[in-house]
Short mmCIF file of C-alpha atoms in Angstrom, two decimals:
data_model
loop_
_atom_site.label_atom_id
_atom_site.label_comp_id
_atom_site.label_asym_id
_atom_site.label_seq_id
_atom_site.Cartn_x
_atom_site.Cartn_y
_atom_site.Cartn_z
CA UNK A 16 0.00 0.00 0.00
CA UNK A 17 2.98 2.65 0.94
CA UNK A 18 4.50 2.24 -2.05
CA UNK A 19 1.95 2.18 -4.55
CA UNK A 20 0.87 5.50 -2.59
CA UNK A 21 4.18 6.87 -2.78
CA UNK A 22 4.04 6.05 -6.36
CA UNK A 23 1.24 7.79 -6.82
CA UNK A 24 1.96 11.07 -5.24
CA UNK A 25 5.48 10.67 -7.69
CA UNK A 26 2.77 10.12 -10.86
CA UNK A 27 0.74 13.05 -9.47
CA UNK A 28 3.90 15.42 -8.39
CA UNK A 29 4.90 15.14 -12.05
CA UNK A 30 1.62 15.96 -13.44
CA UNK A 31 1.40 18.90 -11.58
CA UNK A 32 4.97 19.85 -12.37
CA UNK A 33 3.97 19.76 -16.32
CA UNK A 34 1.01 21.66 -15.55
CA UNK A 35 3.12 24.28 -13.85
CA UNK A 36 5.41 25.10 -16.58
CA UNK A 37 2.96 27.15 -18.24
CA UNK A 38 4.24 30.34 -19.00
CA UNK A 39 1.61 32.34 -17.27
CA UNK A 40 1.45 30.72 -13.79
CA UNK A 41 3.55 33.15 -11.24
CA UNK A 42 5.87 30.44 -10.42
CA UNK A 43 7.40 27.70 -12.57
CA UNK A 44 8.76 24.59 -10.61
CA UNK A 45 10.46 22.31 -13.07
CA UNK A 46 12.79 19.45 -12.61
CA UNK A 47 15.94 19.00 -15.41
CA UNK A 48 18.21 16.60 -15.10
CA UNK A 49 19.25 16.06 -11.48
CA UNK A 50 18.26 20.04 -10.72
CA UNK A 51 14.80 21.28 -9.11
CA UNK A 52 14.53 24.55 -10.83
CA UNK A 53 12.31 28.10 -9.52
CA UNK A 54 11.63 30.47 -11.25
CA UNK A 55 9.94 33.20 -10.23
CA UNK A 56 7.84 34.44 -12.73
CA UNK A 57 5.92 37.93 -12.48
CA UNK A 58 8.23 40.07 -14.46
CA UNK A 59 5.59 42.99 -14.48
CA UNK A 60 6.39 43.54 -10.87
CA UNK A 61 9.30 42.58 -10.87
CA UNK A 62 8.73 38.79 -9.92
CA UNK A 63 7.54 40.35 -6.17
CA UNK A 64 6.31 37.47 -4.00
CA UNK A 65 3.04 36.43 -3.22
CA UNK A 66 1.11 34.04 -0.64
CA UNK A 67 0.56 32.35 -3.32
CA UNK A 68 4.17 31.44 -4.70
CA UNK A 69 5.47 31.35 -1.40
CA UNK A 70 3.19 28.04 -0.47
CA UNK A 71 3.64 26.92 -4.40
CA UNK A 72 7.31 27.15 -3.49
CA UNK A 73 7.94 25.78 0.09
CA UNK A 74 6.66 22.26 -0.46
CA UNK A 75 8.58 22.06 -3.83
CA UNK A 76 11.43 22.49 -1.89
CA UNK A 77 10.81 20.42 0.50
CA UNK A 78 10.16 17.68 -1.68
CA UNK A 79 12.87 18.04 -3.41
CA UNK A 80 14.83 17.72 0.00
CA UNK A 81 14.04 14.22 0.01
CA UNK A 82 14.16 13.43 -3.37
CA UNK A 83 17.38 10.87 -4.10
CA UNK A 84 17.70 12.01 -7.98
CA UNK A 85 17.41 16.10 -7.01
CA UNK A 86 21.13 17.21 -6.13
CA UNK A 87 20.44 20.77 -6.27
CA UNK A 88 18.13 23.34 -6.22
CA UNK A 89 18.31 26.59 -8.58
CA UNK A 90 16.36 29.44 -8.37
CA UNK A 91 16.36 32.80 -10.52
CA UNK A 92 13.50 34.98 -11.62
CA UNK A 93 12.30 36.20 -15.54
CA UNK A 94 12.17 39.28 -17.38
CA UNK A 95 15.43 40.25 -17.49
CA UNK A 96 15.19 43.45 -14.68
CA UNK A 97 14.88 41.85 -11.67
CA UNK A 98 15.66 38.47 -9.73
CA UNK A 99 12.76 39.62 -7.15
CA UNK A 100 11.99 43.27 -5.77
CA UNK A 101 10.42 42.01 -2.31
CA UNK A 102 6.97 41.22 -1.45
CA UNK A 103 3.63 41.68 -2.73
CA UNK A 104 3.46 44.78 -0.11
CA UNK A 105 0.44 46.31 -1.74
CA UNK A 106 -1.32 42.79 -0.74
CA UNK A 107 -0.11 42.82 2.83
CA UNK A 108 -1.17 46.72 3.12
CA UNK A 109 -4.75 45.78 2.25
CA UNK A 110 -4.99 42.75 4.22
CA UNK A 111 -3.62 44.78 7.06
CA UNK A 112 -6.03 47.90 7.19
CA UNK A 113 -9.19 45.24 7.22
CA UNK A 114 -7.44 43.14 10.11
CA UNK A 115 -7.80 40.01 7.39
CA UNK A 116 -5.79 37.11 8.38
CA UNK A 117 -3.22 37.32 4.76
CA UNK A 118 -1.53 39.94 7.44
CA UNK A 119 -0.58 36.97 9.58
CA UNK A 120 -0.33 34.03 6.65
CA UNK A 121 1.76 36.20 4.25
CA UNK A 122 4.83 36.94 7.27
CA UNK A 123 4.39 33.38 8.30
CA UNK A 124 4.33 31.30 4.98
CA UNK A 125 7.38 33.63 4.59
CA UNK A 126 9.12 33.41 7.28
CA UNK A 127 8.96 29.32 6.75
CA UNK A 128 9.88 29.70 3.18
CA UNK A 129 13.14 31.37 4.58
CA UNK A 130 13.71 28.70 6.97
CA UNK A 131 13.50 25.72 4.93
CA UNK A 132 15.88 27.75 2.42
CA UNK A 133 18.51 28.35 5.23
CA UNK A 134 18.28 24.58 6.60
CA UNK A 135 17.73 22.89 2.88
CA UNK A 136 20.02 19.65 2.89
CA UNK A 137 20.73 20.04 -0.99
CA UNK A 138 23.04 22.93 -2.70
CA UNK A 139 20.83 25.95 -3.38
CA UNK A 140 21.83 28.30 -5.70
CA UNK A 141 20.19 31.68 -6.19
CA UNK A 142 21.01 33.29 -9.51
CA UNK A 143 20.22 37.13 -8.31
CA UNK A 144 20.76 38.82 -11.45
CA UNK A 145 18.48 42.28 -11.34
CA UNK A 146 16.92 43.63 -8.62
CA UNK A 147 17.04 41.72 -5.17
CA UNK A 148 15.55 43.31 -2.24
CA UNK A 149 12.95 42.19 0.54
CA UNK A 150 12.10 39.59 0.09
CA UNK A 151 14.13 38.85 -3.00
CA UNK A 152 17.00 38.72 -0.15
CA UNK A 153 14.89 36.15 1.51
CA UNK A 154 14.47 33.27 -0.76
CA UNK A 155 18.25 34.10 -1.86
CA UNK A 156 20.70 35.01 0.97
CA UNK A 157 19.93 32.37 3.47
CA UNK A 158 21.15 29.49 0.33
CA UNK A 159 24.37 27.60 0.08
CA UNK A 160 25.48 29.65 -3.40
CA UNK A 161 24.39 33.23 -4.46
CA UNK A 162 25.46 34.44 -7.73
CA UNK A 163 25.59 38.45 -8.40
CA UNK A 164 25.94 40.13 -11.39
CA UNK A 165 26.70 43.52 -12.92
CA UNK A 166 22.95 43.85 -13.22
CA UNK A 167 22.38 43.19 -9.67
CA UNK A 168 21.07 45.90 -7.04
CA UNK A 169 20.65 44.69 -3.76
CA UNK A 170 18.88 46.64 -1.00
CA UNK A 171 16.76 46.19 2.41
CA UNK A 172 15.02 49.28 1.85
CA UNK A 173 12.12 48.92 4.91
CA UNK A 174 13.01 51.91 7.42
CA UNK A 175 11.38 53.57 4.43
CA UNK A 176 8.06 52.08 4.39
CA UNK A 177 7.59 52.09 8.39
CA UNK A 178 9.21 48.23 8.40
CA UNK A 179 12.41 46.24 9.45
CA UNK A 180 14.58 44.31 7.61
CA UNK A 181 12.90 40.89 7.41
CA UNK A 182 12.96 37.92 6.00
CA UNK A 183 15.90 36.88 8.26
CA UNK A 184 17.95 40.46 7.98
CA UNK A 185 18.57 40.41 11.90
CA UNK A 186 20.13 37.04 10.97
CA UNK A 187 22.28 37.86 8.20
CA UNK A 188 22.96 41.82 8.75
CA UNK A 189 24.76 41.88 11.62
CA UNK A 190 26.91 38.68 10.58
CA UNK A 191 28.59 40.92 7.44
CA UNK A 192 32.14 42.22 8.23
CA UNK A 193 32.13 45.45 10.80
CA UNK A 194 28.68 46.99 10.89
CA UNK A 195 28.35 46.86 7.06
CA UNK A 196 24.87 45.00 7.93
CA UNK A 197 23.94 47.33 10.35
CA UNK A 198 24.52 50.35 7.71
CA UNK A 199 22.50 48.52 5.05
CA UNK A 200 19.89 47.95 7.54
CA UNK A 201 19.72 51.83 9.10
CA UNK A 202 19.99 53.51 5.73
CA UNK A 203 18.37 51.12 3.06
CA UNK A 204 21.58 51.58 0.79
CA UNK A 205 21.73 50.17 -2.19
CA UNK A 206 24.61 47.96 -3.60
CA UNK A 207 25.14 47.39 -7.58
CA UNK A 208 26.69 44.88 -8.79
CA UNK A 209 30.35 43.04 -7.66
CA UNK A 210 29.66 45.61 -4.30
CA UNK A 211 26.98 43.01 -3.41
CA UNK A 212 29.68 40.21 -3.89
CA UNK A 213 32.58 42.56 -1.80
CA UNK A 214 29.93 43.16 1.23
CA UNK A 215 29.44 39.47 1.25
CA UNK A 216 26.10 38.93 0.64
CA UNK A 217 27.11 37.03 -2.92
CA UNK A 218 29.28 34.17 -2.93
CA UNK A 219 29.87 34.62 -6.69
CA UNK A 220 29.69 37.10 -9.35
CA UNK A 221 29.88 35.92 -12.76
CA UNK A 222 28.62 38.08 -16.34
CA UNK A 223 25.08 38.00 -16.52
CA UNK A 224 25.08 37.02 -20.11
CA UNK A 225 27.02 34.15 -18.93
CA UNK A 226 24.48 32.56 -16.85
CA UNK A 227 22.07 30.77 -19.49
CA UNK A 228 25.85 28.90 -20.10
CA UNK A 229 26.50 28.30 -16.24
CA UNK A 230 23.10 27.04 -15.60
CA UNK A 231 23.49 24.29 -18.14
CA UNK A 232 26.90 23.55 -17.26
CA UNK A 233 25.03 23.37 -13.67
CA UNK A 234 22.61 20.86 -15.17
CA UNK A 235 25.26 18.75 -16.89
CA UNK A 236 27.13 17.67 -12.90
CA UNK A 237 26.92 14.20 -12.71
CA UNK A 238 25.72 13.54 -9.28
CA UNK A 239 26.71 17.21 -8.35
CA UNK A 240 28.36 17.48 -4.86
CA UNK A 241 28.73 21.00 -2.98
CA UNK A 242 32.17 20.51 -3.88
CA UNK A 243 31.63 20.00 -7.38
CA UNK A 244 29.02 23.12 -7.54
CA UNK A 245 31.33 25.24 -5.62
CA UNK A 246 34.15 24.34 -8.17
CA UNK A 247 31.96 25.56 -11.33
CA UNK A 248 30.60 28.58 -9.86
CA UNK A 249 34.30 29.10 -8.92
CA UNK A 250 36.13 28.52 -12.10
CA UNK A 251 32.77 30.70 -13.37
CA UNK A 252 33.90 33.70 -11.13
CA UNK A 253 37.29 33.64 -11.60
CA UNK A 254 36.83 34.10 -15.61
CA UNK A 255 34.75 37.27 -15.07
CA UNK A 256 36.84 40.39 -15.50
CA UNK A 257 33.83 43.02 -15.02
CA UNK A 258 34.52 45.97 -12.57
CA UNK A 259 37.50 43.65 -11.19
CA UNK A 260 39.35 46.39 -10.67
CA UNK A 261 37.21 48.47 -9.14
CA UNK A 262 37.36 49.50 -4.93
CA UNK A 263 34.74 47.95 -2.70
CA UNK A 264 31.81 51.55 -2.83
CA UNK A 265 32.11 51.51 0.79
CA UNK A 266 35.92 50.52 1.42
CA UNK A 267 36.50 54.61 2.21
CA UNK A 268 33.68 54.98 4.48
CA UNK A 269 34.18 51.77 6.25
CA UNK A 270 36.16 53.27 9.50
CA UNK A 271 33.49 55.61 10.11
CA UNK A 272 30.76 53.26 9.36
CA UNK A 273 32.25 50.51 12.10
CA UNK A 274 32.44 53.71 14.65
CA UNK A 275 29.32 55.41 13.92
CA UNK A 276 26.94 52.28 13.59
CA UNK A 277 28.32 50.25 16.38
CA UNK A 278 26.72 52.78 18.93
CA UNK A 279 24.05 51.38 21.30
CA UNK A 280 21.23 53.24 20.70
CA UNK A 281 19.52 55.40 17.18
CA UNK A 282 20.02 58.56 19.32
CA UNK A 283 23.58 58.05 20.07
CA UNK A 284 23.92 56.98 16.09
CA UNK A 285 23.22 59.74 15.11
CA UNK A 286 24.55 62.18 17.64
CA UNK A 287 27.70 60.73 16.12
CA UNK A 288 26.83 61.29 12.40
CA UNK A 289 26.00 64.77 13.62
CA UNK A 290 29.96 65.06 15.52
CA UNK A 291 31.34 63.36 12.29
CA UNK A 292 30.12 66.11 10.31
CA UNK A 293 31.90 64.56 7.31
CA UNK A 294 29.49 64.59 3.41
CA UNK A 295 29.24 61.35 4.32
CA UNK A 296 27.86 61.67 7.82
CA UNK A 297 25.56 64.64 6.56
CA UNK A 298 24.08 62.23 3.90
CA UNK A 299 23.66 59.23 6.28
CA UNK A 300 22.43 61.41 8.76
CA UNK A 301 19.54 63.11 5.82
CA UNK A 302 18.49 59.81 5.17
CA UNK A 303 17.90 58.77 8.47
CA UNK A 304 16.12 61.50 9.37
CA UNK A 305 13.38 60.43 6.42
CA UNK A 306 13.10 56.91 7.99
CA UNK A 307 10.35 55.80 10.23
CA UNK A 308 11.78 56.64 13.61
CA UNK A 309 9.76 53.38 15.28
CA UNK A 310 11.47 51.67 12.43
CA UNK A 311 14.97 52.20 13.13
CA UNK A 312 14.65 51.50 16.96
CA UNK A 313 12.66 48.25 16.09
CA UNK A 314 15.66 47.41 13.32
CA UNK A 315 18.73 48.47 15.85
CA UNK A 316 17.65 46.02 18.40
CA UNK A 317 16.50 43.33 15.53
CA UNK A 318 20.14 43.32 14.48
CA UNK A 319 21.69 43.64 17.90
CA UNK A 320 19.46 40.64 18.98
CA UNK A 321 19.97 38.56 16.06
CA UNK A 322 23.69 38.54 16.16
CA UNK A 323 23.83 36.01 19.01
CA UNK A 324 20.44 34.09 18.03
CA UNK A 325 19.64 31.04 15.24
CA UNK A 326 18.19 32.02 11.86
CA UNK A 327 14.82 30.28 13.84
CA UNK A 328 14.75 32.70 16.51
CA UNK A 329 15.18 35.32 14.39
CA UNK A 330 12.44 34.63 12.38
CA UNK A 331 10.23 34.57 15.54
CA UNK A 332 11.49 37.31 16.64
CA UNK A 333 10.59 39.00 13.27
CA UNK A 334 7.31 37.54 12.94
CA UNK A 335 6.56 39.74 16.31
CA UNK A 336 7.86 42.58 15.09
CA UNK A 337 5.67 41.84 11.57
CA UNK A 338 2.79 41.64 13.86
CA UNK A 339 3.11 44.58 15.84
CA UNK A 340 4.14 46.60 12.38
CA UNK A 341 0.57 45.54 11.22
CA UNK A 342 -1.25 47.05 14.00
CA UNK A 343 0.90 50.41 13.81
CA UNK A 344 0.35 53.16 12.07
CA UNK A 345 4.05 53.68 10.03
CA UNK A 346 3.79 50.85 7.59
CA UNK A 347 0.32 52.31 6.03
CA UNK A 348 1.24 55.91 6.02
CA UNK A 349 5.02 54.83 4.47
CA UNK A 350 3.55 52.48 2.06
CA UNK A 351 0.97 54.86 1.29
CA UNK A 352 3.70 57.94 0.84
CA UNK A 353 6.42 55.69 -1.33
CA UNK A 354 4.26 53.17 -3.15
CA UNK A 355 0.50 54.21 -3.61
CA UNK A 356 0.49 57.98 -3.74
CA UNK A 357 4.39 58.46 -4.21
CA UNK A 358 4.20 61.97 -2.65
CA UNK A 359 7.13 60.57 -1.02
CA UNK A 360 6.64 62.68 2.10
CA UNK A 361 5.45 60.29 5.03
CA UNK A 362 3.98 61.21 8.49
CA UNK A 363 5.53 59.39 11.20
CA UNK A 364 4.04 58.82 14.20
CA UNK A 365 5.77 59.40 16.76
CA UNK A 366 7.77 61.81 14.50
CA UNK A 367 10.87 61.84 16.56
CA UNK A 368 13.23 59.39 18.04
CA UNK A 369 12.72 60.64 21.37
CA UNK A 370 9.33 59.84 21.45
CA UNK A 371 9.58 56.47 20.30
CA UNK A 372 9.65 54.69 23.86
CA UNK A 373 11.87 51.97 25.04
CA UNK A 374 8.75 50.60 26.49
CA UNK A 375 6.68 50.61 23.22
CA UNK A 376 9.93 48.79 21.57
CA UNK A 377 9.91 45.93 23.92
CA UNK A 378 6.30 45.34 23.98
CA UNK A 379 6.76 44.68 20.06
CA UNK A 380 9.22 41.53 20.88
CA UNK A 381 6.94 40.54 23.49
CA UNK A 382 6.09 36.58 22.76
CA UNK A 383 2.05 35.86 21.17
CA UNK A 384 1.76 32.83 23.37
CA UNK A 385 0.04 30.69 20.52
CA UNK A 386 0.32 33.00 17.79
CA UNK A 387 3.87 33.18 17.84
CA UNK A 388 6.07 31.17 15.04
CA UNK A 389 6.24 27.93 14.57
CA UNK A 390 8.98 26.55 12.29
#
């Protein structure tokens, strides 16, 4: 009986796989060769995520975990612009204002998503050519292999729309060299291209015309190893000459950003951008002063936190913080300001750092008893 079950749910998994590599659906899941394949497939946004391709996604992977004949898993997005901008935030905004329950699923089908990408037993490899951000960074970073390329922009870009750096950022931030992570997190900076390989958030960077070639070459592994992958991508990486020459963007500003950013508190950041007084400072210190001032106390303590705590806790620690975003005020008004009307002017509340208490901050890591995270 097992196996003629187990058969069938093979029979039925590949059935549903051929169904799925229709060129509309949001989210192709294909096996070639000895390779599960994603790709993420809404090129009109950008290939943002969904609920939906986050739970077409997580037991594909999963599956794949325990298939004998998958050795790797590979996933990239379409369209040629971006690998994937982040989350369907509009979605989540909506869901949120009406109290409906996608405000809880979205974070947590997520958040699990993440997990089983930063515990998956076979080589992933995430092929971030484009834009990566949000949750791009999610369903990339937390992978055995990422490959940049001089198309790639990387960015966690949430202090601006009244968020925190999700998806596993308090994991990963803080665990870059210095307080490169905590920069990224603070300011939303963007890296381009082999910056996003220098900061160490890409394992690889290889020609983005060149992928189509690696892929296949990926493909062709007989009974691929991590070795064996990390060989390819390897020999891959050394071969590409673009921007080799070039200084890390940050390698100039990275005494003052270990200083400034390692303070213990936003106030105390930015009393020392203010001392600095350096055009750097000044600029760091402008665009802090746009951010969500609940959001950069909430981030601060996310990455402090996280530093010392397992990509799990993190994420339960983040789904809090998602929760307690939701019933805020700063995520609608900073979604509304940057995404829906664009006026690009939002209205924090509080406005100020000062008024932004420590007691409010801890209530928003309190546990939810039986709401909290389960992974």
């Amino acid at each position: 009986r097992v196996k003629a079950l187990n058969r069938l749910q093979v029979i039925l998994q590949h059935l549903k796989m051929s169904k799925q590599t229709d060129s509309t659906a949001e989210v192709l899941l294909e096996k070639k060769g000895g390779a599960g394949i994603i790709t993420l497939n809404r090129p009109k946004v950008l290939n943002a995520l969904n609920l939906s391709m986050i739970q077409q996604i997580y037991p594909q992977i999963k599956m794949w975990e325990q298939d004998p004949e998958t050795f790797l898993i590979i996933i990239k997005g379409t369209g040629g612009k971006a690998f994937c901008a982040g989350g369907d935030i509009r979605a989540i905004t909506e869901a949120g204002k009406v109290g409906d329950k996608l405000s809880q699923d979205f974070f947590r089908g997520e958040y699990g998503l993440n997990n089983a990408i930063g515990t998956c037993k076979k080589p992933y490899v995430a092929l971030i050519d484009g834009i990566t951000m949000g949750g791009g960074v999610g369903v990339s970073v937390h992978g055995h292999f990422r490959v940049a390329t001089e198309k790639t922009v990387f960015a966690m870009p949430e202090t601006a729309i009244g968020l925190f750096p999700d998806v596993g950022g308090g994991y990963f931030l803080p665990r870059l060299s210095g307080k490169i992570g905590y920069y990224l997190a603070l300011t939303g900076c963007r890296l381009k291209g082999r910056d996003v390989l220098k900061a160490g958030i890409a394992t690889h960077f290889v020609e983005s015309e060149k992928l189509p070639a690696l892929e296949k070459d990926l493909l062709a592994l007989k009974s691929p190893s991590k070795e064996k992958i990390a060989d390819l991508l390897n020999s891959y990486h050394m071969k590409c000459t673009v921007d080799q020459e070039k200084e890390f963007v940050l390698d100039e500003h990275m005494e003052k950003i270990n200083s400034i950013f390692s303070a213990k508190s936003m106030e105390e950041i930015v009393k020392r951008l203010k001392e600095d007084g350096s055009p750097f400072a000044m600029k760091q210190l402008e665009t802090i002063n746009k951010m969500s001032p609940t959001s950069l106390k909430l981030t601060l303590r996310q990455l402090r936190e996280g530093a010392s705590m397992s990509l799990q806790d993190v994420l339960r620690m983040e789904y809090r913080l998602s929760q307690a975003c939701m019933k805020g005020h700063d995520f609608y008004e900073g979604v509304r300001a940057v995404l829906i009307d664009k006026d690009q002017s939002p209205k924090w509340k509080p406005a100020a750092l000062e008024e932004v208490s420590d007691e409010f901050v801890d209530n928003c890591f309190k546990p939810l008893g039986s709401d909290d995270l389960k992974l």
